[in-house]
CSV table of C-alpha atoms and ligand atoms in Angstrom, one decimal:
chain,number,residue,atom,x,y,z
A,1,UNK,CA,-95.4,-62.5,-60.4
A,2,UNK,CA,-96.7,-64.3,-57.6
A,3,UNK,CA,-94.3,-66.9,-58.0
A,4,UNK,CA,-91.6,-64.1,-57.6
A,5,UNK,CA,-93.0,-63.4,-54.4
A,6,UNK,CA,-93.7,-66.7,-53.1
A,7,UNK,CA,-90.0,-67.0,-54.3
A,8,UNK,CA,-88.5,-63.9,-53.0
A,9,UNK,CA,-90.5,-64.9,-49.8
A,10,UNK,CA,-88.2,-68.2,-49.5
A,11,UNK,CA,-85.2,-66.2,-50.0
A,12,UNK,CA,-86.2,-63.9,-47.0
A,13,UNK,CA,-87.0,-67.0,-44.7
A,14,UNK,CA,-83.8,-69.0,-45.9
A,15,UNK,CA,-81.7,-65.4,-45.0
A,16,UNK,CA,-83.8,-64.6,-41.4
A,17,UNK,CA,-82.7,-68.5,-40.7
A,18,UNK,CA,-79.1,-68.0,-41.9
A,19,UNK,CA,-78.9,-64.7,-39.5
A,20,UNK,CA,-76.9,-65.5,-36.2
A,21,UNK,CA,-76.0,-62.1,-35.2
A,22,UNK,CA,-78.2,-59.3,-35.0
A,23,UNK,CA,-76.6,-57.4,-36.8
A,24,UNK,CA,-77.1,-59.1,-39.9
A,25,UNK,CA,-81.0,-60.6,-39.0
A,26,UNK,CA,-81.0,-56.3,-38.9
A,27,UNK,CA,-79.9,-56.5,-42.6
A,28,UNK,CA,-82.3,-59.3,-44.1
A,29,UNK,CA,-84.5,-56.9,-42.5
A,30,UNK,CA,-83.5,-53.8,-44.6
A,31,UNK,CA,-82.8,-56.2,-47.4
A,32,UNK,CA,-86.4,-57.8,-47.5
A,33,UNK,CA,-89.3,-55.2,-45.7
A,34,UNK,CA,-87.0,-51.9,-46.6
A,35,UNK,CA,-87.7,-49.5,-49.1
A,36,UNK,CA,-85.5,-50.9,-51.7
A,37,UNK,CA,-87.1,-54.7,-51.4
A,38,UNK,CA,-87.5,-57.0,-54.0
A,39,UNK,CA,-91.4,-57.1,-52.5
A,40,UNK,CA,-91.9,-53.3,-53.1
A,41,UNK,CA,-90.2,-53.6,-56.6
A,42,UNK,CA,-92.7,-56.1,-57.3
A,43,UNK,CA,-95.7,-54.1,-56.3
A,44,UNK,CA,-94.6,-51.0,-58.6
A,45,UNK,CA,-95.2,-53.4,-61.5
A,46,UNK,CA,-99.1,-53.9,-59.8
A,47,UNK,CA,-100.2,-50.8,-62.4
A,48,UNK,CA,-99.2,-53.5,-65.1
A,49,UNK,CA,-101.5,-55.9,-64.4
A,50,UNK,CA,-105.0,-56.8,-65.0
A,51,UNK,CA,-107.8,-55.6,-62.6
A,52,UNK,CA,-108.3,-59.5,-62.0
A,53,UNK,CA,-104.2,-60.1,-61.0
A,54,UNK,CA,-103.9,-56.8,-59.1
A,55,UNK,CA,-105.9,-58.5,-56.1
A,56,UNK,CA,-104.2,-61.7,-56.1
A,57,UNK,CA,-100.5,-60.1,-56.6
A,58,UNK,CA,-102.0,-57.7,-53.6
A,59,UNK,CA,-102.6,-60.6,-51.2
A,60,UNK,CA,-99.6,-62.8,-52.4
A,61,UNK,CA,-96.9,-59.7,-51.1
A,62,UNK,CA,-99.3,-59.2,-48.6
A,63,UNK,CA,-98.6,-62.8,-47.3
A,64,UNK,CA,-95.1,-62.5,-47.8
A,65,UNK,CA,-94.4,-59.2,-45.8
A,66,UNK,CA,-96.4,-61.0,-42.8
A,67,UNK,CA,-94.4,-64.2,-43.1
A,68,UNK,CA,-91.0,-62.6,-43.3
A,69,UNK,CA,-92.2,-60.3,-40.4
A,70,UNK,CA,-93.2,-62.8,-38.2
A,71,UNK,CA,-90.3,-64.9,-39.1
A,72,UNK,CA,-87.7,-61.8,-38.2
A,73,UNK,CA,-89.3,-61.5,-34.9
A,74,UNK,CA,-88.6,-65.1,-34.1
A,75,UNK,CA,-85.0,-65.2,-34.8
A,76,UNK,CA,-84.5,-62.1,-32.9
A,77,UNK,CA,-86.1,-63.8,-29.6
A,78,UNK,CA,-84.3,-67.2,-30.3
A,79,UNK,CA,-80.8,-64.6,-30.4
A,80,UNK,CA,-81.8,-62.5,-27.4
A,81,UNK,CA,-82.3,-66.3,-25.4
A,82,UNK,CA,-79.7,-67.6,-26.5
A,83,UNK,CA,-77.5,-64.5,-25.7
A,84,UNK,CA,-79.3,-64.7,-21.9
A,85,UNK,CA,-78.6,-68.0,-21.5
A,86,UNK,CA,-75.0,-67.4,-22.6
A,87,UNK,CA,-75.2,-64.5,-20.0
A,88,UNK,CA,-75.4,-66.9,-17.4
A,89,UNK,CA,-74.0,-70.0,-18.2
A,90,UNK,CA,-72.3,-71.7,-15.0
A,91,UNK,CA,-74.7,-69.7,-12.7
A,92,UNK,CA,-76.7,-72.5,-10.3
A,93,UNK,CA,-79.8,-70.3,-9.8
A,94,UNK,CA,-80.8,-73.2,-7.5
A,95,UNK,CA,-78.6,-72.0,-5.0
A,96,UNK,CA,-79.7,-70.4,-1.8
A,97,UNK,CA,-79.0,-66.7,-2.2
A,98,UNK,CA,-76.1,-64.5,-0.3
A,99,UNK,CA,-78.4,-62.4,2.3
A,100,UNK,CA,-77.9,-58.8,2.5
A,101,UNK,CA,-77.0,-58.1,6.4
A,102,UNK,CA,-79.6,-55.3,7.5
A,103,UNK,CA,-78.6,-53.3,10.1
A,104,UNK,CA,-81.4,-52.7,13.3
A,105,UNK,CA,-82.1,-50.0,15.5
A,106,UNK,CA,-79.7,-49.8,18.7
A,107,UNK,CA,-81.6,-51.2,21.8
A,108,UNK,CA,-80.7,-47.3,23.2
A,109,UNK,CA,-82.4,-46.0,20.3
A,110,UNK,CA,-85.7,-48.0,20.5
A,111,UNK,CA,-86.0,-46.5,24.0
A,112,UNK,CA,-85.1,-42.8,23.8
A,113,UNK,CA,-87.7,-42.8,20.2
A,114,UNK,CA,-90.1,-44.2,22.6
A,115,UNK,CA,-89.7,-41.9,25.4
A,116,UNK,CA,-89.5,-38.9,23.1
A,117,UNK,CA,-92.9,-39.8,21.5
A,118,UNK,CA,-94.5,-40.3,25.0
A,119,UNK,CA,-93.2,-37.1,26.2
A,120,UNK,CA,-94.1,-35.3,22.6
A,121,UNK,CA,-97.5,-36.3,23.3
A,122,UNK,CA,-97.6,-34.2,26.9
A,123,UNK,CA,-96.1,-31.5,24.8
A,124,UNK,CA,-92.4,-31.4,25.3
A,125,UNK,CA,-90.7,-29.9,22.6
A,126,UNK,CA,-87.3,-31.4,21.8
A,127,UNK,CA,-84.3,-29.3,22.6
A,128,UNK,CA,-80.1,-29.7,22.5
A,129,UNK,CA,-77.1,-28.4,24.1
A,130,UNK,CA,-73.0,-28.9,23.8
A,131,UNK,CA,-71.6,-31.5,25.3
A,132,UNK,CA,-68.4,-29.5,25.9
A,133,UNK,CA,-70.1,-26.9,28.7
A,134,UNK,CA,-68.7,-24.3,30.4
A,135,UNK,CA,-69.1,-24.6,34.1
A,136,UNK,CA,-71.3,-21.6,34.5
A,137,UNK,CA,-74.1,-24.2,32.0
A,138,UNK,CA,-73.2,-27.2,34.0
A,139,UNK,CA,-73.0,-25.8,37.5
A,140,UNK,CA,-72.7,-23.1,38.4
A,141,UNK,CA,-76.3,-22.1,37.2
A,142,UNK,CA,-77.8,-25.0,38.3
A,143,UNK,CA,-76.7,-23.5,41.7
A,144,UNK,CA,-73.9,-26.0,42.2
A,145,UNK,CA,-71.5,-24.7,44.5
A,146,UNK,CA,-67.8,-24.2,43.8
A,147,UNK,CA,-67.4,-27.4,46.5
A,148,UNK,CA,-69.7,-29.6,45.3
A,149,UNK,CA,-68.4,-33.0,44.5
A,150,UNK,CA,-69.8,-33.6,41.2
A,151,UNK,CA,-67.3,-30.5,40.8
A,152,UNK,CA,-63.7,-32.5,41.3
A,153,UNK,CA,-61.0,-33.4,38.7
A,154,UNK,CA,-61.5,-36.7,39.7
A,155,UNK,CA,-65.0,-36.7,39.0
A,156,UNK,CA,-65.1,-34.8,35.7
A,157,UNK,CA,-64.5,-34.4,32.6
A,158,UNK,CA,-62.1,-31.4,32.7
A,159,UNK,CA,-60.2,-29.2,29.4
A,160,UNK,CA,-57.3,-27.3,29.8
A,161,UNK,CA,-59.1,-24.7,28.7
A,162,UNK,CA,-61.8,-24.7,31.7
A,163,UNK,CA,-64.4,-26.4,29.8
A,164,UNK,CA,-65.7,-29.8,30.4
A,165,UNK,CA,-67.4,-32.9,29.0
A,166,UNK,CA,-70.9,-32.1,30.7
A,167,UNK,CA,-71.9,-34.3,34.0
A,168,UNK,CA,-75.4,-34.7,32.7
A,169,UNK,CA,-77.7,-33.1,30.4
A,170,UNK,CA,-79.1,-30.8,33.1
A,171,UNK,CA,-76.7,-28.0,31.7
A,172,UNK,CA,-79.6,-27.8,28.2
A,173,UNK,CA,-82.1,-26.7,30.6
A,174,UNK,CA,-80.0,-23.6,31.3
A,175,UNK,CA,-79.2,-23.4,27.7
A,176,UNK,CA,-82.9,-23.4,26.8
A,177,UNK,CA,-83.6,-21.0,29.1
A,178,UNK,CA,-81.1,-18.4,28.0
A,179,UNK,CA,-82.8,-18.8,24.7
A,180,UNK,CA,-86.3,-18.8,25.1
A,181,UNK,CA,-88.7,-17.1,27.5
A,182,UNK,CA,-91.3,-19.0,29.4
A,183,UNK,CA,-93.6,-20.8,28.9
A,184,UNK,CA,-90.8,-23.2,28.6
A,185,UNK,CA,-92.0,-27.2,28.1
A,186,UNK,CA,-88.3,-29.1,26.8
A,187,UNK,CA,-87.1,-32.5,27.2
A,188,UNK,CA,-83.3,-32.7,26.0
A,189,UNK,CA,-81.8,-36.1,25.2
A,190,UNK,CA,-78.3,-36.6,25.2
A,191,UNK,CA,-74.8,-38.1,26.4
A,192,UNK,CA,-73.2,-37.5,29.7
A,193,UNK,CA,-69.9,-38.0,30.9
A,194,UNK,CA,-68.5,-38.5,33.9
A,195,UNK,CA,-64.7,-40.2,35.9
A,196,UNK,CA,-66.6,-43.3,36.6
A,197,UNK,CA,-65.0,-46.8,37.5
A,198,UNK,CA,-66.2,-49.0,34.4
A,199,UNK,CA,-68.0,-51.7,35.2
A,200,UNK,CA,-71.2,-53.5,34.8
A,201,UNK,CA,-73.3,-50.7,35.5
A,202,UNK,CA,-71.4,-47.5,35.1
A,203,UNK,CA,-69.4,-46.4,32.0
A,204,UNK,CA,-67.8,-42.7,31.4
A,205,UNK,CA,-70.3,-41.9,29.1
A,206,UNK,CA,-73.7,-42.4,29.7
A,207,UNK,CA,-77.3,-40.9,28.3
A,208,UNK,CA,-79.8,-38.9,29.8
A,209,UNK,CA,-83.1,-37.6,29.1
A,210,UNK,CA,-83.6,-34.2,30.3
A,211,UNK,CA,-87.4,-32.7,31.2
A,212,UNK,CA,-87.9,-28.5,32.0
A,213,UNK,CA,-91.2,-27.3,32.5
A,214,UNK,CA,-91.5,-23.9,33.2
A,215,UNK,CA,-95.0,-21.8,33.6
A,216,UNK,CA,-97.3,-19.9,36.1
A,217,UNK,CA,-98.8,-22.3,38.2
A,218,UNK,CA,-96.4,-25.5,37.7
A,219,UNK,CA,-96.9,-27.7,40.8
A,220,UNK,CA,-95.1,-30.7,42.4
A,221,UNK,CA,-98.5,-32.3,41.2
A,222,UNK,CA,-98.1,-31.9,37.9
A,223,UNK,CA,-94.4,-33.4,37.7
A,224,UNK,CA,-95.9,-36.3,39.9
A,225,UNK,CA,-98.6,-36.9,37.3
A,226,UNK,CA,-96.7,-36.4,33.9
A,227,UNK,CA,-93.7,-38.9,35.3
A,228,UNK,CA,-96.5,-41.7,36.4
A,229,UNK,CA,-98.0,-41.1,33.1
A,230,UNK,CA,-94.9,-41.3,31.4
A,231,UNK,CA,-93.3,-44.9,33.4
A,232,UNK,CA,-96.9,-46.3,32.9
A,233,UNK,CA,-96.8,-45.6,29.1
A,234,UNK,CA,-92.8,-47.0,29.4
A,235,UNK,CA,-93.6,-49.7,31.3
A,236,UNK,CA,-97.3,-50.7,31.9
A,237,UNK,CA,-100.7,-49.3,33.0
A,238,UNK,CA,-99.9,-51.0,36.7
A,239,UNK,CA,-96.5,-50.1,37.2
A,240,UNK,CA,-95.8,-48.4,40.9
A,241,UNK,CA,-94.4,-45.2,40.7
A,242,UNK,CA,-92.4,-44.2,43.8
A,243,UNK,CA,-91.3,-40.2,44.7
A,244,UNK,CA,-88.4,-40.5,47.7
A,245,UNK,CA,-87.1,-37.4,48.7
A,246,UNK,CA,-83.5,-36.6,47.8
A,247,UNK,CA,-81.2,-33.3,47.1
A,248,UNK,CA,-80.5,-32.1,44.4
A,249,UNK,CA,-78.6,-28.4,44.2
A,250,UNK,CA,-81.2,-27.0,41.3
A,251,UNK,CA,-84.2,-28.1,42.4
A,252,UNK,CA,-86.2,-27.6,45.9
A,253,UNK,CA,-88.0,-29.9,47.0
A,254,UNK,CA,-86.0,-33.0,45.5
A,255,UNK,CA,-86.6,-36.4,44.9
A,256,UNK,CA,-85.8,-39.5,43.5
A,257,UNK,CA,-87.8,-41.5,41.2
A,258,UNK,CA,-88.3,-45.6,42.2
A,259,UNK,CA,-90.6,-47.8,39.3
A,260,UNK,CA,-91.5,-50.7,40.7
A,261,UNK,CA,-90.7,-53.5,38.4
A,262,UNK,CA,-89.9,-57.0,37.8
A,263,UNK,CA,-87.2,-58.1,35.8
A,264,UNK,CA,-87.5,-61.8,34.1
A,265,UNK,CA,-86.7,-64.2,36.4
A,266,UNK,CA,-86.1,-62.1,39.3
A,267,UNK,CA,-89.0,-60.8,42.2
A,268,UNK,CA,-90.7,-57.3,41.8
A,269,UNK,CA,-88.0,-54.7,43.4
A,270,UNK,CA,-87.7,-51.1,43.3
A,271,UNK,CA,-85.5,-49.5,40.9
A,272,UNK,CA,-84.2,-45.5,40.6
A,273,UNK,CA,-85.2,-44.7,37.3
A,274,UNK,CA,-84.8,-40.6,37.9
A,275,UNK,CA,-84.3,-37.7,39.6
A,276,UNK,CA,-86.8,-34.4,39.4
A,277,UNK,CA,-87.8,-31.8,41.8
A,278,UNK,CA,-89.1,-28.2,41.5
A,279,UNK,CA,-86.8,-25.6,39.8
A,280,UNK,CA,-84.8,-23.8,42.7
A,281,UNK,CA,-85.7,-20.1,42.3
A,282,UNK,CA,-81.7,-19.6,42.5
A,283,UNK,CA,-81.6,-20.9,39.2
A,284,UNK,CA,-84.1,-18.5,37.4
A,285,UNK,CA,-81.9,-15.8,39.4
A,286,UNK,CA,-78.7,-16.9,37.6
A,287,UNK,CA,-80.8,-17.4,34.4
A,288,UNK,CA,-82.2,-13.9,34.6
A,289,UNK,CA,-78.1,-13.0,35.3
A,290,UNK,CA,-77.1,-14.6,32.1
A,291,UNK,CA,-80.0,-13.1,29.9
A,292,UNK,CA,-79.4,-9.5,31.4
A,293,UNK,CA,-83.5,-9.3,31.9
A,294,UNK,CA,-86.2,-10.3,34.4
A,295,UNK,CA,-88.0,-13.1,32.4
A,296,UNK,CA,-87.9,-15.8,34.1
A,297,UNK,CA,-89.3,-13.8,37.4
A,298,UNK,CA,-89.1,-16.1,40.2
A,299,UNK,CA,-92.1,-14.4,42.0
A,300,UNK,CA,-94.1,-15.4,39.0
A,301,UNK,CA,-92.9,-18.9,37.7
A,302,UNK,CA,-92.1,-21.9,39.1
A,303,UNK,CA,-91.4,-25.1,37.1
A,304,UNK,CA,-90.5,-28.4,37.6
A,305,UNK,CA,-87.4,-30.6,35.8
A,306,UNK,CA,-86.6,-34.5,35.7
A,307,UNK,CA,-83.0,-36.5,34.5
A,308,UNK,CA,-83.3,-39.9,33.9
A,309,UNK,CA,-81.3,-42.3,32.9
A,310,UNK,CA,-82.0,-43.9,28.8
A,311,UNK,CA,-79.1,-46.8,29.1
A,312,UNK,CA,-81.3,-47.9,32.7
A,313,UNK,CA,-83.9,-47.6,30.8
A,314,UNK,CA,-82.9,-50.0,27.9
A,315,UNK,CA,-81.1,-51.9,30.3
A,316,UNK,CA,-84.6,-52.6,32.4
A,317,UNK,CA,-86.5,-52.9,29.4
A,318,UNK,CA,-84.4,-56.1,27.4
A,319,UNK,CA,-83.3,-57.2,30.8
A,320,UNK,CA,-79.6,-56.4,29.6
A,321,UNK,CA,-76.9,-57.2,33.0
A,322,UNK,CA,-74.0,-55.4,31.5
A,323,UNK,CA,-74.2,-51.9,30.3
A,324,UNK,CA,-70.8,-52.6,28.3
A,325,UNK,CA,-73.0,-54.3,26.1
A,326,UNK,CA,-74.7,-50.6,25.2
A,327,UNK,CA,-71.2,-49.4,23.4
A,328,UNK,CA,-69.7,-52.6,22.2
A,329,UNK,CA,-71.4,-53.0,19.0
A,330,UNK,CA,-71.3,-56.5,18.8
A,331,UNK,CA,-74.2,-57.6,16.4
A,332,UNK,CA,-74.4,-60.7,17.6
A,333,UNK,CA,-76.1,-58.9,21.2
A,334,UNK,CA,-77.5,-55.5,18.6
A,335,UNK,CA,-78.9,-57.8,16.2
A,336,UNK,CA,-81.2,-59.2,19.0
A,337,UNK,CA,-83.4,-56.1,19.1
A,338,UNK,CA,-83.9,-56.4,15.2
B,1,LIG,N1,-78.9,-34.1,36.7
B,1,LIG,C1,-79.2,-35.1,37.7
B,1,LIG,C2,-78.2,-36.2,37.6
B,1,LIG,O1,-77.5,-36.3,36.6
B,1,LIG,C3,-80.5,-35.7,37.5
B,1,LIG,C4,-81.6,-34.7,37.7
B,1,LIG,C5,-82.1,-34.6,39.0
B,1,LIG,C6,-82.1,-33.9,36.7
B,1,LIG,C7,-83.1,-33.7,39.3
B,1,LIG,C8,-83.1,-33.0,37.0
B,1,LIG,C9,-83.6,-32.9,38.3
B,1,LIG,O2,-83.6,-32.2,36.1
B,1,LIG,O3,-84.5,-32.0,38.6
B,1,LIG,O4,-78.0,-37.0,38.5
């Protein structure tokens, strides 16, 4: 009997061997370690033996389970190798891989994200309005009169049906306003369009970032401090920070904001980087007007508000000459900032 298993154990190796699918290495399998096996038939016979050959026929099918085992998990790797090799047959993985392109974060990006989380900090709140504005948002509240020149056809944005592409994002603060009651602390970024001659520093559309701060007790000193703070986190802990008086129709007094700075190569100059002021109490009248209610009481509040310019921003920033640059999307000038 242990001959028959030795034997049948030959059998089993010679088939496993033979196998070159699997498919029919899965048959030896059933064939030789199933239920029906020539092994197992032998072992029912065990009862017939002697206490003495039980052992020895024990260890001989034993041995032969364990060899045909081992030998069926052999043949299955060599298969699954050979079928990944055949997988990639005429593949050179010596060659330099294809690179996926990765896109990067738009130069105009990196610097509004960076002004919003300098601004976040001081505790602006993020706020949006249309860029399609009526002229009571864009102007008319902000106590623009019906003359002004920002006002022309030639210098806006104008629909048939009234409406218009807003002149800057100035129009949000009314928007937020209407909204919300004070305390009011928004900064708004956004596009802005206006009829400009393209050229190397002016395009129709442009963005803005738009600053309201409305309270009891807001004072000139407190937009003075906040916009330092803010073109020293932007720009430096020494940068100059220059307030020149200027006009502006919604805010009284007005000014201009200069940072002193040196682009590469060039000598420190002066550039305008914003205007701010203090909210015109006309414009909490014509607020009040819109809202039908006295809550932004110009006996009570005052607040301050600030538009500067993001594509000046990025522009002074990566030292970029051409603002065309900002809307081409060529990625050999975007991939730069990657
Ligand atoms: N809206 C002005 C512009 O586009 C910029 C500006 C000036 C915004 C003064 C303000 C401000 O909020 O107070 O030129």
């Amino acid at each position: 009997m242990i001959e028959q298993a030795t034997q049948i154990q030959a059998e089993a190796l010679a088939a496993v061997e033979a196998a070159n699918t699997e498919a029919t290495l899965e048959e030896a399998r059933v064939k030789f370690l199933g239920k029906k096996s020539p092994l197992n038939a032998l072992a029912g016979e065990m009862r017939n033996l002697s206490n003495e050959e039980k052992p020895k026929l024990g260890a001989a099918l034993n041995a032969a389970r364990h060899a045909i085992g081992a030998a069926l998990d052999t043949r299955k790797q060599s298969l699954q190798d050979a079928a990944d090799a055949a997988s990639v047959e005429g593949l050179d993985p010596s060659m330099p891989g294809r690179s996926v392109a990765t896109g990067s974060l738009h130069p105009l990006t990196i610097v509004k994200d960076r002004a919003i989380q300098i601004l976040r900090r001081l505790g602006f709140a993020l706020a949006d309005g249309p860029e399609i504005e009526t002229e009571f948002h864009c102007f008319d509240a902000l106590n623009t009169p019906a003359d002004h020149p920002a006002r022309n056809d030639s210098d806006t944005f104008y629909f048939d049906s009234g409406k218009l592409l807003r002149t800057h994002t100035s129009s949000v603060q009314v928007r937020t306003m209407e909204k919300q009651t004070p305390p009011v602390k928004i900064i708004a970024p956004g596009s802005a369009y206006r009829r400009d001659e393209i050229d190397a520093t002016h395009l129709s559309v442009f963005n803005q970032l738009e600053g309201l701060y409305v309270d009891k007790d807001v004072r000139l000193s407190d937009l003075k401090g906040t916009l330092e703070f803010f073109y020293r986190a932007m720009f430096g802990d020494n940068t100059e920070v220059r307030f020149r008086p200027h006009f502006f129709p919604f805010t009284e007094p007005s000014f201009e904001i200069d940072v002193k700075l040196q682009v590469k190569g060039e000598a420190p100059k002066w550039i305008e980087v914003a205007g701010c002021g203090m909210v015109d109490p006309a414009v909490f009248e014509a607020i009040n007007e819109s809202r039908g209610d006295t809550a932004f009481d110009p006996a009570e509040l005052t607040g301050y508000a600030f538009g500067m310019g993001l594509d000046r921003l990025a522009m002074i920033q990566y030292g970029i000459k051409d603002i065309r640059l900002l809307i081409e999307n060529d990625t050999r000038f975007l991939s730069q900032f990657a």
